[in-house]
Amino acid sequence: MNDGYAVRAEGLEKRYGDKRALDGFDLAVRAGTVHGLLGPNGAGKTTAVRILSTLIRLDGGRAAVAGLDVARQPREVRARIGLTGQYAAVDEVLTGRQNLEMFGRLFHLGGRRARARAGELLEQFDLTDAADKGVGDYSGGMRRRLDLAASMILAPAVLFLDEPTTGLDPRSRGEVWESVRALVADGTTVLLTTQYLEEADRLASRITVIDQGRAIADDTPEGLKNRVGGDRIEVVVAERAEIPRVMKVVARVADGEPEAEDEALRVHASVTDRVSALTEVARTLQDEGVRVEDIGLRRPSLDDVFLRLTGHRAEQTDGTRTGTARTGGKGHRAAETAETVEDKGKGTRA
């Protein structure tokens, strides 16, 4: 069940009473890549991650992580993985160095090795200058980088990141992205669940979309976008009365019928020859004296893909906590910050 894949799942099922959190879920993650797992709230993302990281048992199907069966070899799986949840599971009273040394001791590295490993990780995650400062004084991005470093104490083969940049500002999010890229460059495989579609687009080489407990699409980011269509021309007019005239002009270069959004005063359509289409529409509208507020070309986004596949746009996470966990080696710590549908079999968040 390995075949060059770091994570494989076939027909995963998980039930809570009459609710199916996973209903025949399939997943294949190639080693040494970032694989995105996207889906609306309640789709089964966190349930899948918890099964793959051995935190909960599957009810059907089979799964392997790092070539090990998660149902029959959970202890061995835990020795090969790291798991980071939505919120940093670090002690704000301790310094960054003390946090990493503490996790090293919990993972039975011994005092000397724990200190050495803490130093290595502080340098790897660009935290050396802040190593002896209290974590309470760290920025959000620094906390998340420290949390990622703690997940790497034993250099896991597979790292599960469950919405790792929730609540971070754009700069801090970028810092975390750079850290994730560095991990993959060093050979770690990352399974990333996120509701920030830009994050999946920037990091993942392949994306699986999950809805109602099943995988409904699996492709590269570009492949998913191509399902929606190619380039689109968009024209925003100054007055609603101009929309019919713009529709006629855009129709001359469009692959299909143009669409109009009256409230946004926008007309858009798919085009093949993007540059010539834009040039012709702009010139014609100028010649006809149509007042245009904006005109341009754009590629489909993952949000467009999400809308097409699930019937609605992606919800950004609202800061609701879903718990964090750290696994690896002989040590195993789980710090639950909130109970979810997976724990109690009720509610809607997965």
mmCIF file of C-alpha atoms in Angstrom:
data_model
loop_
_atom_site.group_PDB
_atom_site.id
_atom_site.type_symbol
_atom_site.label_atom_id
_atom_site.label_comp_id
_atom_site.label_asym_id
_atom_site.label_seq_id
_atom_site.Cartn_x
_atom_site.Cartn_y
_atom_site.Cartn_z
ATOM 1 C CA MET A 1 0.000 0.000 0.000
ATOM 2 C CA ASN A 2 3.101 2.240 -0.056
ATOM 3 C CA ASP A 3 4.299 2.578 -3.710
ATOM 4 C CA GLY A 4 6.127 5.873 -3.169
ATOM 5 C CA TYR A 5 3.313 7.383 -1.117
ATOM 6 C CA ALA A 6 3.878 8.626 2.416
ATOM 7 C CA VAL A 7 0.156 8.541 3.221
ATOM 8 C CA ARG A 8 -2.475 6.252 1.725
ATOM 9 C CA ALA A 9 -6.118 5.856 2.702
ATOM 10 C CA GLU A 10 -8.664 3.659 0.976
ATOM 11 C CA GLY A 11 -12.363 3.648 1.793
ATOM 12 C CA LEU A 12 -11.981 5.232 5.235
ATOM 13 C CA GLU A 13 -15.153 5.225 7.325
ATOM 14 C CA LYS A 14 -15.918 6.828 10.658
ATOM 15 C CA ARG A 15 -19.344 6.911 12.259
ATOM 16 C CA TYR A 16 -20.802 8.646 15.296
ATOM 17 C CA GLY A 17 -24.218 7.173 15.857
ATOM 18 C CA ASP A 18 -26.142 7.714 12.634
ATOM 19 C CA LYS A 19 -23.703 10.407 11.418
ATOM 20 C CA ARG A 20 -20.976 9.431 8.945
ATOM 21 C CA ALA A 21 -17.996 11.721 9.424
ATOM 22 C CA LEU A 22 -16.105 9.761 6.743
ATOM 23 C CA ASP A 23 -17.912 7.766 4.102
ATOM 24 C CA GLY A 24 -15.401 5.908 1.927
ATOM 25 C CA PHE A 25 -12.671 8.554 1.941
ATOM 26 C CA ASP A 26 -9.628 7.965 -0.307
ATOM 27 C CA LEU A 27 -6.310 9.813 -0.155
ATOM 28 C CA ALA A 28 -2.843 9.385 -1.660
ATOM 29 C CA VAL A 29 0.026 11.693 -0.631
ATOM 30 C CA ARG A 30 3.359 11.374 -2.412
ATOM 31 C CA ALA A 31 6.476 11.394 -0.245
ATOM 32 C CA GLY A 32 8.379 14.665 -0.013
ATOM 33 C CA THR A 33 5.476 16.930 -1.003
ATOM 34 C CA VAL A 34 2.880 19.240 0.521
ATOM 35 C CA HIS A 35 -0.593 17.824 -0.081
ATOM 36 C CA GLY A 36 -3.558 20.069 0.657
ATOM 37 C CA LEU A 37 -6.839 18.796 2.108
ATOM 38 C CA LEU A 38 -9.669 21.270 1.520
ATOM 39 C CA GLY A 39 -13.302 21.108 2.501
ATOM 40 C CA PRO A 40 -16.107 23.033 4.211
ATOM 41 C CA ASN A 41 -16.714 22.827 7.937
ATOM 42 C CA GLY A 42 -18.025 19.387 8.790
ATOM 43 C CA ALA A 43 -16.603 17.792 5.635
ATOM 44 C CA GLY A 44 -14.375 15.358 7.551
ATOM 45 C CA LYS A 45 -10.927 16.974 7.285
ATOM 46 C CA THR A 46 -10.019 16.800 10.953
ATOM 47 C CA THR A 47 -11.563 13.341 11.305
ATOM 48 C CA ALA A 48 -9.284 12.094 8.539
ATOM 49 C CA VAL A 49 -6.208 13.669 10.135
ATOM 50 C CA ARG A 50 -7.050 12.195 13.528
ATOM 51 C CA ILE A 51 -7.405 8.731 12.075
ATOM 52 C CA LEU A 52 -4.174 9.010 10.118
ATOM 53 C CA SER A 53 -2.325 10.261 13.206
ATOM 54 C CA THR A 54 -3.789 7.403 15.338
ATOM 55 C CA LEU A 55 -5.740 9.713 17.667
ATOM 56 C CA ILE A 56 -9.027 7.971 16.849
ATOM 57 C CA ARG A 57 -9.814 4.565 15.362
ATOM 58 C CA LEU A 58 -11.273 4.006 11.937
ATOM 59 C CA ASP A 59 -14.518 2.054 11.524
ATOM 60 C CA GLY A 60 -13.816 0.820 8.017
ATOM 61 C CA GLY A 61 -11.312 0.907 5.193
ATOM 62 C CA ARG A 62 -7.563 0.967 5.675
ATOM 63 C CA ALA A 63 -4.779 3.511 5.924
ATOM 64 C CA ALA A 64 -0.993 3.543 5.967
ATOM 65 C CA VAL A 65 1.391 6.307 7.030
ATOM 66 C CA ALA A 66 5.124 6.053 6.294
ATOM 67 C CA GLY A 67 4.458 2.507 5.105
ATOM 68 C CA LEU A 68 2.878 1.460 8.419
ATOM 69 C CA ASP A 69 -0.718 0.365 8.987
ATOM 70 C CA VAL A 70 -2.422 2.883 11.299
ATOM 71 C CA ALA A 71 -4.821 0.299 12.742
ATOM 72 C CA ARG A 72 -2.335 -2.523 13.358
ATOM 73 C CA GLN A 73 0.835 -0.510 14.021
ATOM 74 C CA PRO A 74 -0.260 2.690 15.820
ATOM 75 C CA ARG A 75 2.793 2.870 18.099
ATOM 76 C CA GLU A 76 5.162 2.577 15.152
ATOM 77 C CA VAL A 77 3.190 5.212 13.219
ATOM 78 C CA ARG A 78 3.470 7.677 16.116
ATOM 79 C CA ALA A 79 7.249 7.310 16.018
ATOM 80 C CA ARG A 80 7.281 8.561 12.419
ATOM 81 C CA ILE A 81 4.865 11.507 12.524
ATOM 82 C CA GLY A 82 4.341 14.990 13.894
ATOM 83 C CA LEU A 83 1.023 16.768 14.373
ATOM 84 C CA THR A 84 0.345 20.472 14.785
ATOM 85 C CA GLY A 85 -3.166 21.811 15.337
ATOM 86 C CA GLN A 86 -4.740 25.211 14.826
ATOM 87 C CA TYR A 87 -3.203 26.870 17.862
ATOM 88 C CA ALA A 88 0.376 26.765 19.122
ATOM 89 C CA ALA A 89 0.756 24.175 21.898
ATOM 90 C CA VAL A 90 3.711 25.838 23.585
ATOM 91 C CA ASP A 91 4.155 27.125 27.133
ATOM 92 C CA GLU A 92 4.199 30.929 27.134
ATOM 93 C CA VAL A 93 5.913 31.096 30.535
ATOM 94 C CA LEU A 94 8.983 29.231 29.293
ATOM 95 C CA THR A 95 11.507 30.514 26.772
ATOM 96 C CA GLY A 96 11.626 29.113 23.255
ATOM 97 C CA ARG A 97 14.696 27.064 24.109
ATOM 98 C CA GLN A 98 13.124 25.693 27.298
ATOM 99 C CA ASN A 99 10.016 24.657 25.365
ATOM 100 C CA LEU A 100 12.009 22.649 22.857
ATOM 101 C CA GLU A 101 14.211 21.087 25.525
ATOM 102 C CA MET A 102 11.083 20.102 27.463
ATOM 103 C CA PHE A 103 9.591 18.373 24.408
ATOM 104 C CA GLY A 104 12.908 16.654 23.790
ATOM 105 C CA ARG A 105 12.905 15.270 27.323
ATOM 106 C CA LEU A 106 9.278 14.166 26.938
ATOM 107 C CA PHE A 107 10.366 12.268 23.840
ATOM 108 C CA HIS A 108 13.095 10.554 25.916
ATOM 109 C CA LEU A 109 16.036 12.146 24.121
ATOM 110 C CA GLY A 110 17.951 12.722 27.354
ATOM 111 C CA GLY A 111 19.170 16.080 28.623
ATOM 112 C CA ARG A 112 22.245 16.473 26.413
ATOM 113 C CA ARG A 113 20.541 15.374 23.195
ATOM 114 C CA ALA A 114 17.442 17.459 23.987
ATOM 115 C CA ARG A 115 19.591 20.583 24.391
ATOM 116 C CA ALA A 116 21.472 19.877 21.157
ATOM 117 C CA ARG A 117 18.270 19.227 19.210
ATOM 118 C CA ALA A 118 16.686 22.418 20.588
ATOM 119 C CA GLY A 119 19.649 24.420 19.318
ATOM 120 C CA GLU A 120 19.411 22.818 15.878
ATOM 121 C CA LEU A 121 15.710 23.591 15.571
ATOM 122 C CA LEU A 122 16.025 27.157 16.831
ATOM 123 C CA GLU A 123 18.530 27.804 14.061
ATOM 124 C CA GLN A 124 16.481 25.938 11.435
ATOM 125 C CA PHE A 125 13.367 27.991 12.205
ATOM 126 C CA ASP A 126 15.232 31.304 12.540
ATOM 127 C CA LEU A 127 14.494 31.657 16.252
ATOM 128 C CA THR A 128 18.043 31.770 17.621
ATOM 129 C CA ASP A 129 17.899 35.486 18.497
ATOM 130 C CA ALA A 130 14.673 34.942 20.468
ATOM 131 C CA ALA A 131 15.687 31.577 21.953
ATOM 132 C CA ASP A 132 16.006 32.832 25.540
ATOM 133 C CA LYS A 133 13.006 35.155 25.510
ATOM 134 C CA GLY A 134 9.701 34.161 27.053
ATOM 135 C CA VAL A 135 7.268 32.812 24.461
ATOM 136 C CA GLY A 136 4.669 35.217 25.814
ATOM 137 C CA ASP A 137 6.649 37.979 24.090
ATOM 138 C CA TYR A 138 6.739 36.170 20.724
ATOM 139 C CA SER A 139 4.696 37.313 17.752
ATOM 140 C CA GLY A 140 2.017 35.002 16.361
ATOM 141 C CA GLY A 141 4.297 33.883 13.549
ATOM 142 C CA MET A 142 7.150 33.157 15.963
ATOM 143 C CA ARG A 143 4.860 31.042 18.149
ATOM 144 C CA ARG A 144 3.743 29.019 15.157
ATOM 145 C CA ARG A 145 7.330 28.522 14.015
ATOM 146 C CA LEU A 146 8.230 27.344 17.498
ATOM 147 C CA ASP A 147 5.247 24.995 17.435
ATOM 148 C CA LEU A 148 6.419 23.581 14.099
ATOM 149 C CA ALA A 149 9.902 23.174 15.550
ATOM 150 C CA ALA A 150 8.457 21.190 18.461
ATOM 151 C CA SER A 151 6.708 18.931 15.957
ATOM 152 C CA MET A 152 10.090 18.241 14.378
ATOM 153 C CA ILE A 153 11.904 17.158 17.537
ATOM 154 C CA LEU A 154 12.297 13.645 16.156
ATOM 155 C CA ALA A 155 12.443 14.734 12.491
ATOM 156 C CA PRO A 156 9.222 12.933 11.518
ATOM 157 C CA ALA A 157 8.770 11.473 8.065
ATOM 158 C CA VAL A 158 5.220 12.860 7.902
ATOM 159 C CA LEU A 159 3.903 16.081 9.433
ATOM 160 C CA PHE A 160 0.170 16.759 9.758
ATOM 161 C CA LEU A 161 -0.687 20.468 9.813
ATOM 162 C CA ASP A 162 -4.307 21.119 10.755
ATOM 163 C CA GLU A 163 -5.099 24.739 9.781
ATOM 164 C CA PRO A 164 -1.672 25.963 10.964
ATOM 165 C CA THR A 165 -2.065 29.684 10.207
ATOM 166 C CA THR A 166 -5.499 30.299 11.712
ATOM 167 C CA GLY A 167 -5.696 33.807 13.140
ATOM 168 C CA LEU A 168 -2.274 34.938 11.901
ATOM 169 C CA ASP A 169 -1.656 38.216 10.117
ATOM 170 C CA PRO A 170 -0.316 38.079 6.523
ATOM 171 C CA ARG A 171 3.321 38.574 7.561
ATOM 172 C CA SER A 172 3.192 35.818 10.186
ATOM 173 C CA ARG A 173 1.416 33.530 7.727
ATOM 174 C CA GLY A 174 4.220 34.091 5.231
ATOM 175 C CA GLU A 175 6.799 33.183 7.888
ATOM 176 C CA VAL A 176 5.036 29.892 8.551
ATOM 177 C CA TRP A 177 4.836 29.161 4.814
ATOM 178 C CA GLU A 178 8.586 29.600 4.474
ATOM 179 C CA SER A 179 9.154 27.203 7.384
ATOM 180 C CA VAL A 180 6.893 24.600 5.784
ATOM 181 C CA ARG A 181 8.748 24.891 2.473
ATOM 182 C CA ALA A 182 12.048 24.387 4.294
ATOM 183 C CA LEU A 183 10.734 21.233 5.973
ATOM 184 C CA VAL A 184 9.678 19.742 2.641
ATOM 185 C CA ALA A 185 13.026 20.650 1.102
ATOM 186 C CA ASP A 186 14.629 18.550 3.857
ATOM 187 C CA GLY A 187 12.452 15.557 2.963
ATOM 188 C CA THR A 188 9.419 15.806 5.242
ATOM 189 C CA THR A 189 6.000 15.042 3.768
ATOM 190 C CA VAL A 190 3.273 17.485 4.827
ATOM 191 C CA LEU A 191 -0.480 16.917 4.828
ATOM 192 C CA LEU A 192 -2.033 20.360 5.166
ATOM 193 C CA THR A 193 -5.663 21.036 6.036
ATOM 194 C CA THR A 194 -6.669 24.642 5.559
ATOM 195 C CA GLN A 195 -9.565 26.908 4.714
ATOM 196 C CA TYR A 196 -7.238 29.609 3.410
ATOM 197 C CA LEU A 197 -7.358 28.756 -0.273
ATOM 198 C CA GLU A 198 -4.388 31.000 -1.027
ATOM 199 C CA GLU A 199 -2.377 28.917 1.441
ATOM 200 C CA ALA A 200 -3.138 25.680 -0.387
ATOM 201 C CA ASP A 201 -2.406 27.355 -3.717
ATOM 202 C CA ARG A 202 0.977 28.623 -2.515
ATOM 203 C CA LEU A 203 2.155 25.477 -0.718
ATOM 204 C CA ALA A 204 0.504 22.348 -2.080
ATOM 205 C CA SER A 205 1.668 20.476 -5.168
ATOM 206 C CA ARG A 206 -1.583 18.499 -5.082
ATOM 207 C CA ILE A 207 -4.975 19.075 -3.450
ATOM 208 C CA THR A 208 -7.780 16.762 -2.393
ATOM 209 C CA VAL A 209 -11.220 18.327 -1.909
ATOM 210 C CA ILE A 210 -13.398 16.542 0.649
ATOM 211 C CA ASP A 211 -17.119 17.033 1.159
ATOM 212 C CA GLN A 212 -19.602 14.977 3.199
ATOM 213 C CA GLY A 213 -16.875 12.517 4.139
ATOM 214 C CA ARG A 214 -15.758 11.665 0.604
ATOM 215 C CA ALA A 215 -13.028 12.907 -1.735
ATOM 216 C CA ILE A 216 -14.799 14.706 -4.579
ATOM 217 C CA ALA A 217 -11.694 15.918 -6.441
ATOM 218 C CA ASP A 218 -7.949 15.288 -6.447
ATOM 219 C CA ASP A 219 -5.564 17.181 -8.710
ATOM 220 C CA THR A 220 -2.850 19.808 -8.880
ATOM 221 C CA PRO A 221 -3.943 23.383 -8.107
ATOM 222 C CA GLU A 222 -3.730 24.243 -11.808
ATOM 223 C CA GLY A 223 -5.616 21.099 -12.774
ATOM 224 C CA LEU A 224 -8.444 21.993 -10.402
ATOM 225 C CA LYS A 225 -8.600 25.530 -11.783
ATOM 226 C CA ASN A 226 -8.762 24.222 -15.333
ATOM 227 C CA ARG A 227 -11.947 22.350 -14.423
ATOM 228 C CA VAL A 228 -13.633 25.707 -13.917
ATOM 229 C CA GLY A 229 -12.408 27.076 -17.219
ATOM 230 C CA GLY A 230 -9.581 29.095 -18.705
ATOM 231 C CA ASP A 231 -8.829 32.776 -18.573
ATOM 232 C CA ARG A 232 -11.709 35.196 -18.080
ATOM 233 C CA ILE A 233 -12.086 38.771 -19.168
ATOM 234 C CA GLU A 234 -13.837 41.081 -16.713
ATOM 235 C CA VAL A 235 -15.252 44.543 -17.324
ATOM 236 C CA VAL A 236 -16.630 46.778 -14.566
ATOM 237 C CA VAL A 237 -18.722 49.650 -15.853
ATOM 238 C CA ALA A 238 -19.554 52.994 -14.261
ATOM 239 C CA GLU A 239 -23.311 52.742 -14.870
ATOM 240 C CA ARG A 240 -25.714 49.786 -14.923
ATOM 241 C CA ALA A 241 -27.273 51.037 -18.147
ATOM 242 C CA GLU A 242 -24.018 50.270 -19.968
ATOM 243 C CA ILE A 243 -24.113 46.546 -19.157
ATOM 244 C CA PRO A 244 -26.094 45.465 -22.280
ATOM 245 C CA ARG A 245 -23.652 47.291 -24.574
ATOM 246 C CA VAL A 246 -20.669 45.709 -22.809
ATOM 247 C CA MET A 247 -22.298 42.270 -23.057
ATOM 248 C CA LYS A 248 -22.475 42.632 -26.856
ATOM 249 C CA VAL A 249 -18.831 43.715 -27.114
ATOM 250 C CA VAL A 250 -17.532 40.935 -24.859
ATOM 251 C CA ALA A 251 -19.636 38.361 -26.734
ATOM 252 C CA ARG A 252 -17.521 38.963 -29.848
ATOM 253 C CA VAL A 253 -14.404 37.520 -28.175
ATOM 254 C CA ALA A 254 -15.952 35.142 -25.629
ATOM 255 C CA ASP A 255 -15.888 31.345 -25.803
ATOM 256 C CA GLY A 256 -19.466 31.222 -24.537
ATOM 257 C CA GLU A 257 -22.215 33.544 -23.399
ATOM 258 C CA PRO A 258 -20.991 36.442 -21.219
ATOM 259 C CA GLU A 259 -22.405 36.715 -17.720
ATOM 260 C CA ALA A 260 -23.464 39.894 -15.959
ATOM 261 C CA GLU A 261 -23.516 40.767 -12.260
ATOM 262 C CA ASP A 262 -25.858 43.733 -11.965
ATOM 263 C CA GLU A 263 -25.008 44.634 -8.375
ATOM 264 C CA ALA A 264 -21.248 44.595 -9.024
ATOM 265 C CA LEU A 265 -21.709 46.288 -12.439
ATOM 266 C CA ARG A 266 -19.481 43.521 -13.822
ATOM 267 C CA VAL A 267 -19.525 41.571 -17.098
ATOM 268 C CA HIS A 268 -17.261 38.542 -17.494
ATOM 269 C CA ALA A 269 -16.690 35.663 -19.906
ATOM 270 C CA SER A 270 -14.192 32.929 -20.764
ATOM 271 C CA VAL A 271 -11.708 33.732 -23.529
ATOM 272 C CA THR A 272 -9.053 31.753 -25.378
ATOM 273 C CA ASP A 273 -6.769 34.345 -26.926
ATOM 274 C CA ARG A 274 -6.438 36.401 -23.795
ATOM 275 C CA VAL A 275 -4.262 39.317 -24.965
ATOM 276 C CA SER A 276 -6.037 39.985 -28.245
ATOM 277 C CA ALA A 277 -9.429 39.630 -26.541
ATOM 278 C CA LEU A 278 -8.505 42.198 -23.916
ATOM 279 C CA THR A 279 -7.094 44.564 -26.530
ATOM 280 C CA GLU A 280 -10.169 44.335 -28.772
ATOM 281 C CA VAL A 281 -12.675 44.811 -25.940
ATOM 282 C CA ALA A 282 -10.771 47.772 -24.482
ATOM 283 C CA ARG A 283 -10.433 49.485 -27.859
ATOM 284 C CA THR A 284 -14.078 48.909 -28.842
ATOM 285 C CA LEU A 285 -15.454 50.191 -25.549
ATOM 286 C CA GLN A 286 -13.278 53.281 -25.808
ATOM 287 C CA ASP A 287 -14.407 53.908 -29.394
ATOM 288 C CA GLU A 288 -18.059 53.575 -28.334
ATOM 289 C CA GLY A 289 -17.594 55.925 -25.402
ATOM 290 C CA VAL A 290 -18.492 53.397 -22.706
ATOM 291 C CA ARG A 291 -17.278 54.493 -19.272
ATOM 292 C CA VAL A 292 -15.271 51.650 -17.734
ATOM 293 C CA GLU A 293 -14.141 51.570 -14.112
ATOM 294 C CA ASP A 294 -11.946 48.502 -14.546
ATOM 295 C CA ILE A 295 -11.016 45.935 -17.184
ATOM 296 C CA GLY A 296 -8.678 42.966 -16.968
ATOM 297 C CA LEU A 297 -7.959 39.263 -17.236
ATOM 298 C CA ARG A 298 -7.874 36.749 -14.453
ATOM 299 C CA ARG A 299 -7.323 33.057 -13.931
ATOM 300 C CA PRO A 300 -9.849 30.963 -12.021
ATOM 301 C CA SER A 301 -9.033 30.789 -8.312
ATOM 302 C CA LEU A 302 -9.322 27.879 -5.906
ATOM 303 C CA ASP A 303 -12.330 29.714 -4.498
ATOM 304 C CA ASP A 304 -13.985 29.331 -7.910
ATOM 305 C CA VAL A 305 -13.106 25.627 -7.805
ATOM 306 C CA PHE A 306 -14.508 25.302 -4.302
ATOM 307 C CA LEU A 307 -17.731 26.997 -5.362
ATOM 308 C CA ARG A 308 -18.100 24.750 -8.406
ATOM 309 C CA LEU A 309 -17.408 21.518 -6.472
ATOM 310 C CA THR A 310 -19.246 22.145 -3.195
ATOM 311 C CA GLY A 311 -21.895 24.672 -4.200
ATOM 312 C CA HIS A 312 -20.627 27.457 -1.947
ATOM 313 C CA ARG A 313 -17.494 29.438 -1.280
ATOM 314 C CA ALA A 314 -14.994 28.396 1.366
ATOM 315 C CA GLU A 315 -15.639 29.672 4.878
ATOM 316 C CA GLN A 316 -12.661 31.226 6.569
ATOM 317 C CA THR A 317 -12.131 29.769 10.001
ATOM 318 C CA ASP A 318 -13.615 31.931 12.751
ATOM 319 C CA GLY A 319 -11.041 31.104 15.383
ATOM 320 C CA THR A 320 -12.938 28.156 16.866
ATOM 321 C CA ARG A 321 -10.401 25.819 18.386
ATOM 322 C CA THR A 322 -10.283 22.208 17.328
ATOM 323 C CA GLY A 323 -7.538 20.944 19.558
ATOM 324 C CA THR A 324 -3.822 20.343 19.189
ATOM 325 C CA ALA A 325 -1.647 17.336 19.617
ATOM 326 C CA ARG A 326 1.997 16.445 19.522
ATOM 327 C CA THR A 327 3.041 12.930 18.650
ATOM 328 C CA GLY A 328 6.301 11.223 18.020
ATOM 329 C CA GLY A 329 8.671 8.572 19.365
ATOM 330 C CA LYS A 330 8.016 7.182 22.818
ATOM 331 C CA GLY A 331 6.279 10.330 23.970
ATOM 332 C CA HIS A 332 2.683 11.107 23.110
ATOM 333 C CA ARG A 333 0.936 14.278 24.268
ATOM 334 C CA ALA A 334 -2.511 15.451 23.327
ATOM 335 C CA ALA A 335 -3.790 18.786 24.623
ATOM 336 C CA GLU A 336 -7.463 19.109 23.744
ATOM 337 C CA THR A 337 -8.645 22.712 23.790
ATOM 338 C CA ALA A 338 -12.218 22.033 22.678
ATOM 339 C CA GLU A 339 -14.463 19.086 22.033
ATOM 340 C CA THR A 340 -15.577 18.539 18.445
ATOM 341 C CA VAL A 341 -17.934 16.309 16.550
ATOM 342 C CA GLU A 342 -15.250 13.612 16.387
ATOM 343 C CA ASP A 343 -15.101 13.386 20.176
ATOM 344 C CA LYS A 344 -18.795 13.466 21.016
ATOM 345 C CA GLY A 345 -20.550 12.517 17.830
ATOM 346 C CA LYS A 346 -22.565 15.705 17.703
ATOM 347 C CA GLY A 347 -22.255 19.202 16.296
ATOM 348 C CA THR A 348 -21.145 20.113 12.809
ATOM 349 C CA ARG A 349 -17.440 20.896 12.887
ATOM 350 C CA ALA A 350 -14.970 18.274 11.658
#
